[in-house]
Amino acid sequence: MTLEEQIKHYRKQAGLSQEKMAEKIGVSRQAITKWENGTGTPDITNLMAIADLFQISVDELLSNEKSEKKQSDYVYESRTEYDIDGKKNYDIKLGGAHAVDLKAYDGEKIVVALFSNIYKNLRADYKVKIDDIKNRIDVDLNRLNGASETDAKESLIISIYIPVKYIRKIELSVNAGTLNITDIENELIEIDGKIGEITLQGNKSEIEIDSNLDMQIKVLSHEGALEINQLSATSRLIIPADYRFRSAKKGIATHIYYERQGKKVDDFSEEEADNYIELNGIKSELVIVKAGV
């Protein structure tokens, strides 16, 4: 998303009209209108005020715009598309990658785009295979010609766009430094692999994460259950200041801790909240951190 789309997205997510947002950050409604239609750009002071209002950093406010610019600047690119004709389950196996973006969009095709600054023969060395089997779409990324897992983890960027109206369940298997999941509304997303950092934004889904790597999970916005299954790992889950949730720990020798401003605090989960956070597995710890508090 561009900056103007980001501002509009966060404003609507917060349930604010343009007038209310303008009032809260001390500008005119016309300024908000200009920022959202791209005819004006907030200065650094207003960017800081917007980020503070939505409990995010300025970098996070600009991150998607920067990401899109970076993708357009990559030297090598390969794109695979396939028409979708109805609701499907998706089984996606990617192997290693530096970063992965999984996003729902208003369209009719599943799009798998690969980016790199290293692979001169990106289109020859990486082949995306898409199989349509009844109610399931299988996506497999195959490495050819000696392309290595190590190189993929260092420099391969993968963006996957799925039509929002055609999503049932999603299974994703990947080993990546970062994973972003955005605007997906479905029954279940299952994630398996080794992932260093996961960012969730605008999703309405039950999300299950099975990873034995120490992780940082950042929730910008999410509705539903978040279930984390780990073996001998310690992970951090960063949530918005106003995020309400229930929590539970299961498995063997698992622990959930709570943190504000860098200090451990008492359990701040709620018994009646709709959102649900669960830690499962063996000898694992989860630290839940409230951002901006």
Coordinates of C-alpha atoms in Angstrom, one line a residue:
M1 CA 0.0 0.0 0.0
T2 CA 1.1 3.6 -0.6
L3 CA 1.2 6.1 2.2
E4 CA -2.2 7.5 1.4
E5 CA -3.7 4.0 1.4
Q6 CA -1.9 3.3 4.7
I7 CA -3.4 6.4 6.3
K8 CA -6.9 5.5 5.1
H9 CA -6.5 1.9 6.1
Y10 CA -5.5 2.7 9.7
R11 CA -8.2 5.4 10.1
K12 CA -11.0 3.0 9.0
Q13 CA -9.5 0.3 11.2
A14 CA -9.7 2.6 14.2
G15 CA -13.3 3.5 13.3
L16 CA -12.5 7.2 12.9
S17 CA -14.1 9.6 10.4
Q18 CA -11.8 12.1 8.7
E19 CA -13.2 14.8 11.0
K20 CA -12.4 12.8 14.1
M21 CA -8.9 11.9 13.0
A22 CA -8.2 15.5 12.1
E23 CA -9.5 16.6 15.6
K24 CA -7.2 14.1 17.4
I25 CA -4.0 15.1 15.6
G26 CA -4.8 18.9 15.4
V27 CA -5.2 19.4 11.6
S28 CA -8.1 20.2 9.3
R29 CA -10.4 17.7 7.7
Q30 CA -9.2 18.9 4.3
A31 CA -5.6 17.9 5.2
I32 CA -6.8 14.4 5.9
T33 CA -8.6 14.3 2.6
K34 CA -5.5 15.5 0.7
W35 CA -3.3 12.9 2.5
E36 CA -5.7 10.1 1.6
N37 CA -6.2 11.0 -2.1
G38 CA -2.5 11.7 -2.7
T39 CA -2.7 15.4 -3.4
G40 CA -0.8 16.2 -0.2
T41 CA 1.8 14.6 2.0
P42 CA 2.1 15.0 5.8
D43 CA 5.3 16.5 7.1
I44 CA 7.4 14.7 9.7
T45 CA 5.6 16.2 12.6
N46 CA 2.2 15.0 11.3
L47 CA 3.7 11.6 10.4
M48 CA 4.7 11.3 14.0
A49 CA 1.3 12.4 15.2
I50 CA -0.4 9.8 12.9
A51 CA 1.9 7.0 14.0
D52 CA 1.2 7.9 17.7
L53 CA -2.6 8.0 17.1
F54 CA -2.5 4.5 15.6
Q55 CA 0.1 3.1 18.1
I56 CA 2.6 2.3 15.4
S57 CA 6.1 3.6 14.5
V58 CA 6.7 6.0 11.6
D59 CA 8.7 3.2 9.9
E60 CA 5.7 0.9 10.1
L61 CA 3.5 3.7 8.6
L62 CA 5.9 4.0 5.7
S63 CA 7.0 0.3 5.5
N64 CA 4.5 -0.9 2.9
E65 CA 5.3 2.0 0.6
K66 CA 9.0 1.4 1.0
S67 CA 8.4 -2.3 0.3
E68 CA 6.6 -1.5 -3.0
K69 CA 9.4 0.8 -4.1
K70 CA 12.0 -1.8 -3.2
Q71 CA 10.2 -4.4 -5.2
S72 CA 10.1 -2.2 -8.3
D73 CA 13.8 -1.6 -7.9
Y74 CA 14.8 -5.3 -7.9
V75 CA 16.9 -6.2 -10.9
Y76 CA 15.3 -9.6 -11.5
E77 CA 11.7 -10.5 -11.4
S78 CA 9.5 -13.5 -12.3
R79 CA 5.7 -13.6 -12.1
T80 CA 3.3 -16.5 -12.3
E81 CA -0.5 -16.1 -12.4
Y82 CA -3.4 -18.5 -12.5
D83 CA -7.2 -17.8 -12.8
I84 CA -9.3 -18.8 -9.8
D85 CA -12.9 -19.7 -10.4
G86 CA -14.3 -20.3 -6.9
K87 CA -13.5 -20.7 -3.2
K88 CA -10.4 -22.9 -2.7
N89 CA -8.1 -24.3 -0.1
Y90 CA -4.4 -23.3 -0.7
D91 CA -1.4 -25.5 0.0
I92 CA 1.7 -23.4 -0.5
K93 CA 5.2 -24.9 -0.2
L94 CA 8.0 -22.4 -0.8
G95 CA 11.2 -23.8 0.9
G96 CA 13.7 -21.1 1.7
A97 CA 13.3 -17.3 1.2
H98 CA 14.6 -14.1 2.6
A99 CA 11.1 -12.5 2.9
V100 CA 7.6 -13.6 2.1
D101 CA 4.4 -11.4 1.7
L102 CA 1.1 -13.2 1.7
K103 CA -1.8 -10.9 1.0
A104 CA -5.5 -11.0 -0.1
Y105 CA -6.6 -8.6 -2.8
D106 CA -9.6 -7.8 -5.0
G107 CA -8.9 -9.9 -8.1
E108 CA -9.5 -13.2 -9.9
K109 CA -6.0 -14.7 -10.0
I110 CA -3.5 -16.1 -7.6
V111 CA -0.2 -14.2 -8.3
V112 CA 3.2 -15.5 -7.2
A113 CA 5.9 -12.9 -7.8
L114 CA 9.7 -13.6 -7.2
F115 CA 12.2 -10.8 -6.8
S116 CA 16.0 -10.8 -6.4
N117 CA 19.1 -8.7 -7.1
I118 CA 21.4 -11.8 -7.4
Y119 CA 19.8 -14.4 -9.7
K120 CA 20.5 -13.4 -13.3
N121 CA 18.6 -16.5 -14.3
L122 CA 15.8 -16.1 -11.8
R123 CA 13.1 -17.4 -14.3
A124 CA 15.2 -20.4 -15.1
D125 CA 16.4 -21.3 -11.6
Y126 CA 13.1 -21.0 -9.8
K127 CA 9.9 -22.4 -11.2
V128 CA 6.4 -21.9 -9.6
K129 CA 4.1 -24.8 -10.2
I130 CA 0.4 -24.3 -9.6
D131 CA -2.0 -27.3 -9.6
D132 CA -5.8 -26.9 -9.5
I133 CA -7.1 -30.1 -7.9
K134 CA -10.9 -29.9 -7.3
N135 CA -11.3 -27.5 -4.4
R136 CA -7.6 -27.1 -3.7
I137 CA -4.8 -25.0 -5.2
D138 CA -1.3 -26.4 -4.7
V139 CA 1.6 -24.0 -5.1
D140 CA 5.2 -25.4 -5.1
L141 CA 8.4 -23.4 -5.7
N142 CA 11.0 -25.6 -7.2
R143 CA 14.8 -24.7 -7.3
L144 CA 16.6 -25.8 -10.4
N145 CA 20.2 -25.6 -11.9
G146 CA 21.9 -25.8 -8.5
A147 CA 20.1 -22.8 -6.9
S148 CA 20.8 -23.3 -3.2
E149 CA 18.6 -22.9 -0.1
T150 CA 21.3 -20.6 1.3
D151 CA 21.1 -18.2 -1.6
A152 CA 17.4 -18.2 -1.4
K153 CA 17.4 -17.3 2.3
E154 CA 19.8 -14.4 1.6
S155 CA 18.1 -12.7 -1.4
L156 CA 14.9 -14.2 -2.6
I157 CA 11.7 -12.1 -2.0
I158 CA 8.3 -13.8 -2.6
S159 CA 5.0 -12.0 -2.8
I160 CA 1.8 -14.0 -3.1
Y161 CA -1.6 -12.4 -3.8
I162 CA -4.8 -14.5 -3.4
P163 CA -8.3 -13.3 -4.4
V164 CA -10.0 -12.3 -1.2
K165 CA -13.4 -13.8 -2.3
Y166 CA -11.9 -17.2 -3.2
I167 CA -10.1 -18.1 0.1
R168 CA -10.9 -21.0 2.3
K169 CA -8.1 -22.5 4.3
I170 CA -4.4 -21.7 3.7
E171 CA -1.5 -23.9 4.5
L172 CA 1.9 -22.3 4.1
S173 CA 5.3 -24.0 4.5
V174 CA 8.4 -21.7 4.4
N175 CA 11.8 -21.0 6.0
A176 CA 12.2 -17.3 5.9
G177 CA 13.6 -14.3 7.7
T178 CA 10.3 -12.4 7.6
L179 CA 6.7 -13.2 6.8
N180 CA 4.0 -10.6 6.4
I181 CA 0.3 -11.7 6.3
T182 CA -2.1 -9.0 5.3
D183 CA -5.9 -8.6 4.9
I184 CA -6.9 -12.2 4.8
E185 CA -10.3 -13.2 6.1
N186 CA -10.9 -17.0 6.2
E187 CA -11.4 -19.9 8.5
L188 CA -7.8 -21.0 9.1
I189 CA -4.2 -20.1 8.2
E190 CA -1.6 -22.8 9.1
I191 CA 2.1 -21.8 9.0
D192 CA 4.9 -24.3 9.3
G193 CA 8.6 -23.8 9.1
K194 CA 11.4 -21.7 10.5
I195 CA 10.6 -18.0 10.5
G196 CA 12.4 -15.2 12.4
E197 CA 9.8 -12.5 12.3
I198 CA 6.0 -12.5 11.5
T199 CA 3.8 -9.4 11.0
L200 CA 0.0 -9.7 11.0
Q201 CA -2.1 -6.9 9.7
G202 CA -5.8 -6.6 8.9
N203 CA -6.5 -10.4 9.2
K204 CA -9.7 -12.1 10.4
S205 CA -8.8 -15.7 10.9
E206 CA -7.6 -18.5 13.1
I207 CA -3.8 -18.5 12.7
E208 CA -1.7 -21.5 13.7
I209 CA 2.1 -21.2 13.8
D210 CA 4.3 -24.2 14.1
S211 CA 7.9 -23.2 14.4
N212 CA 10.8 -24.2 16.6
L213 CA 12.8 -21.0 15.9
D214 CA 12.8 -18.1 18.4
M215 CA 10.4 -15.6 16.8
Q216 CA 9.1 -12.1 17.0
I217 CA 5.5 -11.9 16.1
K218 CA 4.1 -8.4 15.6
V219 CA 0.3 -7.9 15.6
L220 CA -0.7 -4.6 14.0
S221 CA -4.3 -5.7 13.8
H222 CA -5.9 -9.1 14.0
E223 CA -9.3 -10.7 14.8
G224 CA -9.4 -14.3 15.9
A225 CA -7.3 -17.0 17.5
L226 CA -3.5 -17.0 17.4
E227 CA -2.0 -20.4 18.3
I228 CA 1.7 -20.9 18.6
N229 CA 3.3 -24.3 18.9
Q230 CA 7.0 -24.5 19.7
L231 CA 9.7 -26.9 21.0
S232 CA 12.4 -25.4 23.3
A233 CA 11.9 -21.9 21.9
T234 CA 11.4 -18.4 23.4
S235 CA 9.4 -16.0 21.3
R236 CA 8.0 -12.4 21.7
L237 CA 4.5 -11.4 20.7
I238 CA 4.0 -7.6 20.3
I239 CA 0.4 -6.4 20.4
P240 CA -1.3 -2.9 20.2
A241 CA -2.0 -1.1 23.4
D242 CA -5.7 -1.6 23.1
Y243 CA -5.7 -5.2 21.9
R244 CA -8.0 -7.3 24.0
F245 CA -7.4 -11.1 24.3
R246 CA -7.8 -14.3 26.3
S247 CA -4.7 -16.4 26.7
A248 CA -3.9 -20.0 27.6
K249 CA -0.8 -22.2 27.8
K250 CA -0.9 -25.9 27.0
G251 CA 1.7 -28.6 26.5
I252 CA 4.6 -29.5 28.8
A253 CA 6.6 -26.9 30.7
T254 CA 5.3 -23.9 28.7
H255 CA 5.2 -20.4 30.1
I256 CA 3.5 -17.1 29.1
Y257 CA 4.9 -13.9 30.5
Y258 CA 3.6 -10.3 30.1
E259 CA 5.7 -7.2 29.6
R260 CA 5.2 -3.4 29.5
Q261 CA 8.0 -0.8 29.0
G262 CA 10.6 -3.5 29.1
K263 CA 9.5 -4.9 32.5
K264 CA 7.6 -8.0 33.4
V265 CA 4.1 -7.3 34.8
D266 CA 1.1 -9.3 35.9
D267 CA -1.2 -11.1 33.4
F268 CA -3.1 -8.4 31.5
S269 CA -5.2 -10.9 29.4
E270 CA -9.0 -10.8 29.8
E271 CA -11.4 -13.7 30.4
E272 CA -14.2 -12.3 28.1
A273 CA -12.2 -11.1 25.1
D274 CA -13.0 -12.4 21.6
N275 CA -9.4 -12.7 20.5
Y276 CA -7.5 -15.7 21.8
I277 CA -3.7 -16.4 22.2
E278 CA -2.4 -19.9 23.0
L279 CA 1.0 -21.3 23.5
N280 CA 1.5 -25.0 23.0
G281 CA 4.4 -27.4 22.8
I282 CA 7.3 -28.4 25.0
K283 CA 9.6 -26.3 27.1
S284 CA 8.8 -23.0 25.4
E285 CA 8.1 -19.5 26.5
L286 CA 6.1 -16.6 25.1
V287 CA 6.5 -13.0 26.2
I288 CA 3.4 -10.9 25.3
V289 CA 4.4 -7.2 25.0
K290 CA 2.0 -4.3 24.8
A291 CA 3.4 -1.7 22.4
G292 CA 3.2 2.0 23.0
V293 CA 2.5 1.5 26.8

